[in-house]
mmCIF file of C-alpha atoms and ligand atoms in Angstrom:
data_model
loop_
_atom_site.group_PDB
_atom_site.id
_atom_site.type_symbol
_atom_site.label_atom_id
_atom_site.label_comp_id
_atom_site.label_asym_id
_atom_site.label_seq_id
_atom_site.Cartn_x
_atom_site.Cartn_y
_atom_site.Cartn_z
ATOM 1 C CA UNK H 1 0.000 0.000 0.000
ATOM 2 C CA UNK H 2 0.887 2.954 -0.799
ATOM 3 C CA UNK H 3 1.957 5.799 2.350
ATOM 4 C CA UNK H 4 0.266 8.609 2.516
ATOM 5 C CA UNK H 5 2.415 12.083 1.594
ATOM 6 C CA UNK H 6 4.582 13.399 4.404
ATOM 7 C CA UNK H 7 6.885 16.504 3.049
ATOM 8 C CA UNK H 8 8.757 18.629 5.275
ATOM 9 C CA UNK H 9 10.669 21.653 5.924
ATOM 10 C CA UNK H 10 14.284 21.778 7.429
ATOM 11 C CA UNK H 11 15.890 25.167 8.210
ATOM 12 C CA UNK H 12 18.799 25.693 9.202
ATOM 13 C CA UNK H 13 18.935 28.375 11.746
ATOM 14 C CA UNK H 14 22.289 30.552 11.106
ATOM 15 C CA UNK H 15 21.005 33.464 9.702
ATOM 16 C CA UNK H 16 17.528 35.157 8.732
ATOM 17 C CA UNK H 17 15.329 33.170 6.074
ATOM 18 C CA UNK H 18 15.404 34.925 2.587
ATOM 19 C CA UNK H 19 13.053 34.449 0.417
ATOM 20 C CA UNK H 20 14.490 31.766 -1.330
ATOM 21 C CA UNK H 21 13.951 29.575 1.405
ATOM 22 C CA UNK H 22 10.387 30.768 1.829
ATOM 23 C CA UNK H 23 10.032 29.646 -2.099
ATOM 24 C CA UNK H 24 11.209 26.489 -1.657
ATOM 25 C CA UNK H 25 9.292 26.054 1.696
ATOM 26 C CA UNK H 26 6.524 27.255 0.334
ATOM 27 C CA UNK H 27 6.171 24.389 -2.652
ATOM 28 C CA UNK H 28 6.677 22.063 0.055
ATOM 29 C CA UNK H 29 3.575 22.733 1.763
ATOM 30 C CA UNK H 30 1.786 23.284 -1.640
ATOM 31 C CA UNK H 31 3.067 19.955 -2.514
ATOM 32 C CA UNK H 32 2.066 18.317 0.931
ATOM 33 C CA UNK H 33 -1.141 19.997 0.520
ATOM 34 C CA UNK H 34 -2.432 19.063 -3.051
ATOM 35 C CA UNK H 35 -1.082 15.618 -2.012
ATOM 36 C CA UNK H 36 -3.301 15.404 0.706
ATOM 37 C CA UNK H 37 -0.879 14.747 3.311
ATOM 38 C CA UNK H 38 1.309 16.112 6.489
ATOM 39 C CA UNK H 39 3.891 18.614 6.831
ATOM 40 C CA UNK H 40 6.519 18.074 9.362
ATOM 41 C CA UNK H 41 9.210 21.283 10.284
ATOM 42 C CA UNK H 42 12.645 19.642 11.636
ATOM 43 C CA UNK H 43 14.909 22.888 12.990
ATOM 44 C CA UNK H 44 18.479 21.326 11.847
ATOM 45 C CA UNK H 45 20.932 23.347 14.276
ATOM 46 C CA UNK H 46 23.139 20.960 14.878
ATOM 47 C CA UNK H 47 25.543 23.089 14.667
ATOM 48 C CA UNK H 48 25.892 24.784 18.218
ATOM 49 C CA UNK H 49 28.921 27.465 16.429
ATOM 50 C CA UNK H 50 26.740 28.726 13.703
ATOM 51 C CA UNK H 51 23.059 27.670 14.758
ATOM 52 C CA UNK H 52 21.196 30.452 17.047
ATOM 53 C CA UNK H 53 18.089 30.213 19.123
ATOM 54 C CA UNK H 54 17.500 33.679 17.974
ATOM 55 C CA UNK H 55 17.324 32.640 14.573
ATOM 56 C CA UNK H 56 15.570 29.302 15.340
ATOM 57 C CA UNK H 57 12.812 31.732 16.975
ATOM 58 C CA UNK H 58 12.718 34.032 13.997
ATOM 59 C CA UNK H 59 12.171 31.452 10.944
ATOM 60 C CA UNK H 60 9.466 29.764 12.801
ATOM 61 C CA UNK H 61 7.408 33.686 13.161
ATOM 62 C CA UNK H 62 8.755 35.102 9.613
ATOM 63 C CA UNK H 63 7.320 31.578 8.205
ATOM 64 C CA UNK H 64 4.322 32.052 9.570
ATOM 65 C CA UNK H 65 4.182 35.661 8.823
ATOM 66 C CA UNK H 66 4.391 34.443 5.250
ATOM 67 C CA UNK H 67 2.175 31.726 5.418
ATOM 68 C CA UNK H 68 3.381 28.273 5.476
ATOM 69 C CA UNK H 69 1.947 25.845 8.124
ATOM 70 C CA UNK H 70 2.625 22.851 9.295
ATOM 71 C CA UNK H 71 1.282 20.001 10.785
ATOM 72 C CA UNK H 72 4.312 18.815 13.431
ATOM 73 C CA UNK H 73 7.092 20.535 14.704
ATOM 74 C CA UNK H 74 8.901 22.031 17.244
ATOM 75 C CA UNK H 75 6.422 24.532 18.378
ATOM 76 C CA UNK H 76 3.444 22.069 17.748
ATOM 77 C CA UNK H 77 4.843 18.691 19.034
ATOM 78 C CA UNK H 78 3.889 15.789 17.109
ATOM 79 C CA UNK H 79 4.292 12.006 16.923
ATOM 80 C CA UNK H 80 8.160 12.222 16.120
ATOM 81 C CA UNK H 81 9.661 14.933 18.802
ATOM 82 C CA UNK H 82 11.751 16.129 19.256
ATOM 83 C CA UNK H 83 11.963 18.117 16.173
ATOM 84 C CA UNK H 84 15.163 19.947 16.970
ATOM 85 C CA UNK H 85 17.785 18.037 15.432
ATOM 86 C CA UNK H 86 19.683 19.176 18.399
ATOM 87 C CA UNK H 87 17.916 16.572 20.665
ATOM 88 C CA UNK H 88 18.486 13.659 18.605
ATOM 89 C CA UNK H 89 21.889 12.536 18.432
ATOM 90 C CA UNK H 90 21.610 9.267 19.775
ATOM 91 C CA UNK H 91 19.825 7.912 16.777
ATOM 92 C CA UNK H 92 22.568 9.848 14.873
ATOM 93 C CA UNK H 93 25.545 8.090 16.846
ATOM 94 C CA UNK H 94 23.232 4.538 16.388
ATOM 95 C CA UNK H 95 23.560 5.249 12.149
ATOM 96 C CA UNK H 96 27.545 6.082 12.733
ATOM 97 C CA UNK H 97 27.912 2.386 14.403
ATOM 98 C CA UNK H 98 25.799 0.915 11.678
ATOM 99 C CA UNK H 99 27.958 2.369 8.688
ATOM 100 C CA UNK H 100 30.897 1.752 10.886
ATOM 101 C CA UNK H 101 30.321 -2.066 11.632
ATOM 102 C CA UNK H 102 29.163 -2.752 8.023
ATOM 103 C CA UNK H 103 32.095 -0.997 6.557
ATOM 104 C CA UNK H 104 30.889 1.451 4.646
ATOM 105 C CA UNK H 105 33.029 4.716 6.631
ATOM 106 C CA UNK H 106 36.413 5.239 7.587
ATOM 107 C CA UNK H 107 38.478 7.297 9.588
ATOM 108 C CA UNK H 108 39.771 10.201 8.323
ATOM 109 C CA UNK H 109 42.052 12.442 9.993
ATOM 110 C CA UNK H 110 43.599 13.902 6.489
ATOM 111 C CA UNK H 111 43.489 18.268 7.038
ATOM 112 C CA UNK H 112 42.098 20.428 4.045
ATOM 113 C CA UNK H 113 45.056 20.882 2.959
ATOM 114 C CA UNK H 114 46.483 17.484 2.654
ATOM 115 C CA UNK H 115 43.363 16.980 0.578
ATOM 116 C CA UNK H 116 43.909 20.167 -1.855
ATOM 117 C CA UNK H 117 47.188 19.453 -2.309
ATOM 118 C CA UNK H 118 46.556 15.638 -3.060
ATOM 119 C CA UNK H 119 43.310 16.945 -4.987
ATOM 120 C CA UNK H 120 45.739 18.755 -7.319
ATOM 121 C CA UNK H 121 46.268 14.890 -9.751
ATOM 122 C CA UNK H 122 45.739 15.722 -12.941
ATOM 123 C CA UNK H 123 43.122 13.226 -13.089
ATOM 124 C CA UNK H 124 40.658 14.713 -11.397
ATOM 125 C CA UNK H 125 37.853 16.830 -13.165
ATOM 126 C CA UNK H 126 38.725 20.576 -12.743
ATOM 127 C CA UNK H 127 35.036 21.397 -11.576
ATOM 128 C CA UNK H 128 35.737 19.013 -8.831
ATOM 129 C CA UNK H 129 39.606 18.708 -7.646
ATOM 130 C CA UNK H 130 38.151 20.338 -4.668
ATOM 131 C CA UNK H 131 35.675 18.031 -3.759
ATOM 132 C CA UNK H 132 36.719 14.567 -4.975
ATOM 133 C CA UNK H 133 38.583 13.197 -1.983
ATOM 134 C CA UNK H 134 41.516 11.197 -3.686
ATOM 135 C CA UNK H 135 41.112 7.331 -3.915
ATOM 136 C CA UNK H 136 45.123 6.752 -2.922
ATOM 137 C CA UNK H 137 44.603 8.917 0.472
ATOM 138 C CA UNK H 138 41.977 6.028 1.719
ATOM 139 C CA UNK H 139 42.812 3.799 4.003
ATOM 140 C CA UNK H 140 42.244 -0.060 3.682
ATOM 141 C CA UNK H 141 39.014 -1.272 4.116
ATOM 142 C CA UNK H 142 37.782 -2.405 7.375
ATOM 143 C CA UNK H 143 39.374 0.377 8.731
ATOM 144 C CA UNK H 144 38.163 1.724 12.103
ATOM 145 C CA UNK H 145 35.612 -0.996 12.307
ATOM 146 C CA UNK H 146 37.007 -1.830 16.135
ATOM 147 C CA UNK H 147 35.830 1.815 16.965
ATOM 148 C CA UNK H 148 33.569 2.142 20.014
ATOM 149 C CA UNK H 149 32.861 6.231 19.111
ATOM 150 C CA UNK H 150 33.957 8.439 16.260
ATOM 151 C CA UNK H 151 36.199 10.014 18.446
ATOM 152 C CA UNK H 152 38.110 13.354 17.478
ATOM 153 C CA UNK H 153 38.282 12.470 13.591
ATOM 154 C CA UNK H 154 36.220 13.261 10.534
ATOM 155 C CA UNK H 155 34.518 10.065 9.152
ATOM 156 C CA UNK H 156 34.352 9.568 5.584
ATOM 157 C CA UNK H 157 31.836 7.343 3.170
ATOM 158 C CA UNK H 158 33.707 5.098 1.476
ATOM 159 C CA UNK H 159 31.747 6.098 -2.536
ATOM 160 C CA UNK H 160 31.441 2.762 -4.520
ATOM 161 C CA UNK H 161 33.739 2.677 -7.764
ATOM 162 C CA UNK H 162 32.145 1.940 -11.016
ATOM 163 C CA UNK H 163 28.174 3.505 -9.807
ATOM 164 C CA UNK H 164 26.133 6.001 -11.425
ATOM 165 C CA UNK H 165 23.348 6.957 -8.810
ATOM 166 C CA UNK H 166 20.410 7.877 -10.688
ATOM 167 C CA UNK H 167 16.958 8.630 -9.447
ATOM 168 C CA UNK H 168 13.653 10.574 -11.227
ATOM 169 C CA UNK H 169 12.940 13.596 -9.905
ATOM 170 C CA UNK H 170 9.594 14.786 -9.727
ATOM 171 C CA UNK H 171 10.317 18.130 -10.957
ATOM 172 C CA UNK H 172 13.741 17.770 -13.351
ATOM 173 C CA UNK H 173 13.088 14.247 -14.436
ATOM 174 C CA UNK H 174 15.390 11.802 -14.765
ATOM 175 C CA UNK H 175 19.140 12.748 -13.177
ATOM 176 C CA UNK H 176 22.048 10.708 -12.228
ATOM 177 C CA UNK H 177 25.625 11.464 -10.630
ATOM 178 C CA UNK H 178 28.802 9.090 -11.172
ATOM 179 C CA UNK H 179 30.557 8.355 -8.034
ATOM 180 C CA UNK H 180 34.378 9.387 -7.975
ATOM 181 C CA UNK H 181 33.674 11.640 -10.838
ATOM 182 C CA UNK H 182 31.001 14.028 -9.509
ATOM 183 C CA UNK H 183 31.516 13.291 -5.926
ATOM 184 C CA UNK H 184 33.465 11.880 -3.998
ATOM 185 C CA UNK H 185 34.184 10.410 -0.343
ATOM 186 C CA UNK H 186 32.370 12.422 1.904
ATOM 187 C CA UNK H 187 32.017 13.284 5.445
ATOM 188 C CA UNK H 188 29.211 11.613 7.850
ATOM 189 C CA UNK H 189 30.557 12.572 11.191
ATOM 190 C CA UNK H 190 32.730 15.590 11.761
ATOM 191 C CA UNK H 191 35.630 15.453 14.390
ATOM 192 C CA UNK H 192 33.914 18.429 16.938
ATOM 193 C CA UNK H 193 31.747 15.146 17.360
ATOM 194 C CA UNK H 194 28.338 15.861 15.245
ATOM 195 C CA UNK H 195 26.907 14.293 12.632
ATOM 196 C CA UNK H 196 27.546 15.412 8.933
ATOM 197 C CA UNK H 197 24.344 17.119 7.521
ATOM 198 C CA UNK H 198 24.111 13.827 4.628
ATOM 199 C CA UNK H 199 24.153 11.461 7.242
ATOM 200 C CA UNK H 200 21.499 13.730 9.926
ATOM 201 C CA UNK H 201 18.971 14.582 7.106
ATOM 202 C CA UNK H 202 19.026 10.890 6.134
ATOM 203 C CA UNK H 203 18.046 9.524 9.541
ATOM 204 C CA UNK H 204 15.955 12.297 10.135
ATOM 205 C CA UNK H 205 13.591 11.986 7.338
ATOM 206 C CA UNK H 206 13.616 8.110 7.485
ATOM 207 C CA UNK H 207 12.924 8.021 11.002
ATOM 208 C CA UNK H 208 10.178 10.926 10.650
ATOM 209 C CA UNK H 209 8.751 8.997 7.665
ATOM 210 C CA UNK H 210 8.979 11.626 5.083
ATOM 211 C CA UNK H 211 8.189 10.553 1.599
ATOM 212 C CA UNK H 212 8.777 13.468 -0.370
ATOM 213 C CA UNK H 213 12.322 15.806 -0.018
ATOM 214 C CA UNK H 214 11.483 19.533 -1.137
ATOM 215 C CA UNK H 215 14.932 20.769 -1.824
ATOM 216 C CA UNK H 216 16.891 23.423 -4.012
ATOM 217 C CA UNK H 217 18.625 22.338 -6.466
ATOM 218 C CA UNK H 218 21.855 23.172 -5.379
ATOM 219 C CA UNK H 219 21.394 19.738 -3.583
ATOM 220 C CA UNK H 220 21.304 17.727 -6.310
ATOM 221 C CA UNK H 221 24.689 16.049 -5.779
ATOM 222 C CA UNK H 222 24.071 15.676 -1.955
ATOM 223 C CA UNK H 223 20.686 13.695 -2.501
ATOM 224 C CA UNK H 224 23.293 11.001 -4.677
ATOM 225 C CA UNK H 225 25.293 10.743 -1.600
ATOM 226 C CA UNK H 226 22.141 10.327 0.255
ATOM 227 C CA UNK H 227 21.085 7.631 -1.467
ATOM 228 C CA UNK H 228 24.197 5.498 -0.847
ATOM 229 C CA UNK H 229 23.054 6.401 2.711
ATOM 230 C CA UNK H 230 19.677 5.180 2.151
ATOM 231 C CA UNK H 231 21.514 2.068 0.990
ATOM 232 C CA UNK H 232 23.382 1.701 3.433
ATOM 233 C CA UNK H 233 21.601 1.262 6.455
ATOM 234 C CA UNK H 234 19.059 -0.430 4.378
ATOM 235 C CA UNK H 235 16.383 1.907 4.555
ATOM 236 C CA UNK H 236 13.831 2.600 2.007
ATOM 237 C CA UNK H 237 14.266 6.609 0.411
ATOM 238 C CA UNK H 238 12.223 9.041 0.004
ATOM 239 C CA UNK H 239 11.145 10.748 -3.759
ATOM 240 C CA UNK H 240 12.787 13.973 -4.177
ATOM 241 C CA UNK H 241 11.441 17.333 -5.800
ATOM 242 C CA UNK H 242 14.326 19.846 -6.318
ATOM 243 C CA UNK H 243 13.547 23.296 -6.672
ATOM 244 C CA UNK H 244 15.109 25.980 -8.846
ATOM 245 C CA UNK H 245 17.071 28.666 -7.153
ATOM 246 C CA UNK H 246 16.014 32.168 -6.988
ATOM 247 C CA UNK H 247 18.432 34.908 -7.827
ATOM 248 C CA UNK H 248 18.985 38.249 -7.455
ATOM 249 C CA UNK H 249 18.717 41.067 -10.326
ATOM 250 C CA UNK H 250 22.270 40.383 -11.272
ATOM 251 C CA UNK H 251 21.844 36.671 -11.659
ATOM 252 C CA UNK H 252 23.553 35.800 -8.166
ATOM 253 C CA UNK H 253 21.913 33.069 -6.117
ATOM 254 C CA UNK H 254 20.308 34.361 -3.063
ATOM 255 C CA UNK H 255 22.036 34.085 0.227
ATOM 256 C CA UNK H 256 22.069 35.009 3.677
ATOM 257 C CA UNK H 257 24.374 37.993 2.591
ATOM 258 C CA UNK H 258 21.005 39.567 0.492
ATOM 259 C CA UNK H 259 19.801 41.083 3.844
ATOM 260 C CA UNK H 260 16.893 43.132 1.901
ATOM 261 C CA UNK H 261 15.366 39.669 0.692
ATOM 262 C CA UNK H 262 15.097 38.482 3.935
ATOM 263 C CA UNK H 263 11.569 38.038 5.080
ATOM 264 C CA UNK H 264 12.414 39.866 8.368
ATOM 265 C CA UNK H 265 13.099 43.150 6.237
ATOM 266 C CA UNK H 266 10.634 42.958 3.663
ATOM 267 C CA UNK H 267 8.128 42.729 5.917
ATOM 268 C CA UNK H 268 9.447 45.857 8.044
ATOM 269 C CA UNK H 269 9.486 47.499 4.145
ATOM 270 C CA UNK H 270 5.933 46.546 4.027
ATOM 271 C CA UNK H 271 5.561 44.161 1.730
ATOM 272 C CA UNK H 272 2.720 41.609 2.174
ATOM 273 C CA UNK H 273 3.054 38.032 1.588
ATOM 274 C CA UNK H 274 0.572 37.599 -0.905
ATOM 275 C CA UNK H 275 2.347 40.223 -2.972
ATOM 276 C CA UNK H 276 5.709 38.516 -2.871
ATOM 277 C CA UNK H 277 4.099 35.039 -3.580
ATOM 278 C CA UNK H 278 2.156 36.589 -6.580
ATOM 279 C CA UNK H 279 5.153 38.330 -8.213
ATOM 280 C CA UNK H 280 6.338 36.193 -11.367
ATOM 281 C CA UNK H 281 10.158 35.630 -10.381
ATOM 282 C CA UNK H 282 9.078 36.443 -6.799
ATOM 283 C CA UNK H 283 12.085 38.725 -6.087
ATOM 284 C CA UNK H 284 12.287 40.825 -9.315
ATOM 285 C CA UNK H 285 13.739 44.845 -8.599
ATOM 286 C CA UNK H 286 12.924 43.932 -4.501
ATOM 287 C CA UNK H 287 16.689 43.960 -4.416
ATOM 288 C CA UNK H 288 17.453 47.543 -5.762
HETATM 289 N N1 LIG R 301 18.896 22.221 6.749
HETATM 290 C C1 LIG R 301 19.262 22.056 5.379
HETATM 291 C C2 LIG R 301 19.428 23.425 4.756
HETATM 292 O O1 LIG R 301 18.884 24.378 5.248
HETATM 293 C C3 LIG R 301 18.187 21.259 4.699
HETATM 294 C C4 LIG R 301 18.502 20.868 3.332
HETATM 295 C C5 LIG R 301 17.488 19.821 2.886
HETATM 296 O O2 LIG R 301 16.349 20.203 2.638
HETATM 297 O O3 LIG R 301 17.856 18.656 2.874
HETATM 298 O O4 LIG R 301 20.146 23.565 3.805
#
């Protein structure tokens, strides 16, 4: 039998929303809506450096200043609390030992540097050299399987050779990524002792039971890596929707740094939210 739709939102809480998060949020709940199903918010400040209650506090009221709701969440409770991601390492840590006893990660106490540096083989792609972590800098497998906690190291997903990941997505269409070519080894657990955002938003929206990701598409790439997580710890994935970017006058992708887009602002300059969700590119001349 089919489940019934469960989207959700995920902010991460180091800065104001813009209002290219409150597009993409906003299809989300259209999506969840039209669909017939639930809407789940997950606050992903995992990071306790960069992630502010402040902020956590102001995308939950600027998001409902512009109109989203949502069915569960950390100011509504719900069947899956907590829904700070915060709260929830131990299922995190329970994923690292799974990965870890199967085989799939490896320690990895390589710096940046040693990585650039070994990045710099001419056989790498050019796009990439700074993202492909080099094949001869991993260490044999089994590696670190004796482990009782990550410990102070980065772990690293040990990317299958010779596998295109390819899934439909139900707003490009058909994509697919080549591992060790687009992307390479990447980090699950980080050495300050926190989960990797691939390996938290896996276990999150497994465990939450989400069956539709909402996402921009600058996350194309990461939902490949995902689904070698999905794999992994043998859990079934979600479909994915990825969601053009919005940019500003000059073409730039929006970011925390375009302080007048952020809902916060254009609401103290008045603008409604009906107005902004009407608009055709929804930030044309707002910008100026
Ligand atoms: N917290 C992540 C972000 O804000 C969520 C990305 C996702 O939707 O998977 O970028």
């Amino acid at each position: 039998m089919k489940s019934p739709y469960r989207g959700r939102i995920a902010p991460t809480p180091t800065g104001y929303l813009h209002l290219g998060h409150a597009r993409t949020f906003w299809i989300a709940m259209e999506r969840a809506r039209e669909a017939g199903g639930q809407l789940v918010y997950r606050n992903e400040d995992l990071d306790p450096q960069r992630c502010k209650p402040k902020y956590t506090a102001a995308a939950l009221e600027d998001l409902r200043w512009f109109g989203c709701v949502w069915d569960e969440g950390p100011d509504v409770g719900g069947r899956f609390t907590p829904y700070h991601q915060s709260e929830r390492l131990p299922r995190f840590l329970d994923a690292w030992k799974h990965l870890k006893d199967a085989g799939y990660i490896y320690p990895c106490n390589k710096s940046r540097k040693d990585v650039a540096w070994a990045t710099q083989a001419p056989h790498n792609d050019e796009t990439n050299s700074d993202t492909i972590y080099p094949e001869h800098l991993r260490p044999p497998l089994g590696t670190g399987k004796v482990a009782q906690t990550p410990g102070h190291t980065n772990w690293r997903f040990r990317v299958p050779s010779d596998r295109r990941i390819a899934f439909d997505d139900r707003n490009l269409g058909p994509c697919a990524f080549d591992c060790l070519r687009d992307f390479g080894d990447f980090i699950v657990w980080r050495k300050d002792g926190l989960p990797a955002y691939e390996l938290a938003v896996v276990v999150d929206d497994a465990a939450m039971g989400i069956t539709e990701v909402v996402r921009g598409q600058d996350l194309l790439i990461s939902t490949a890596r995902q689904l070698l997580i999905y794999e992994a710890l043998g859990l079934h994935p979600p479909n994915f929707y990825h969601t053009p970017l919005l940019c500003d006058s000059s073409g730039q992708r929006l970011a925390k740094r375009h302080g007048s887009l952020s809902l916060r602002e254009l609401r103290v300059a008045g603008h409604t939210p009906q107005a902004l969700r009407t608009s055709d590119d929804w930030c044309s001349g707002l910008d100026n």
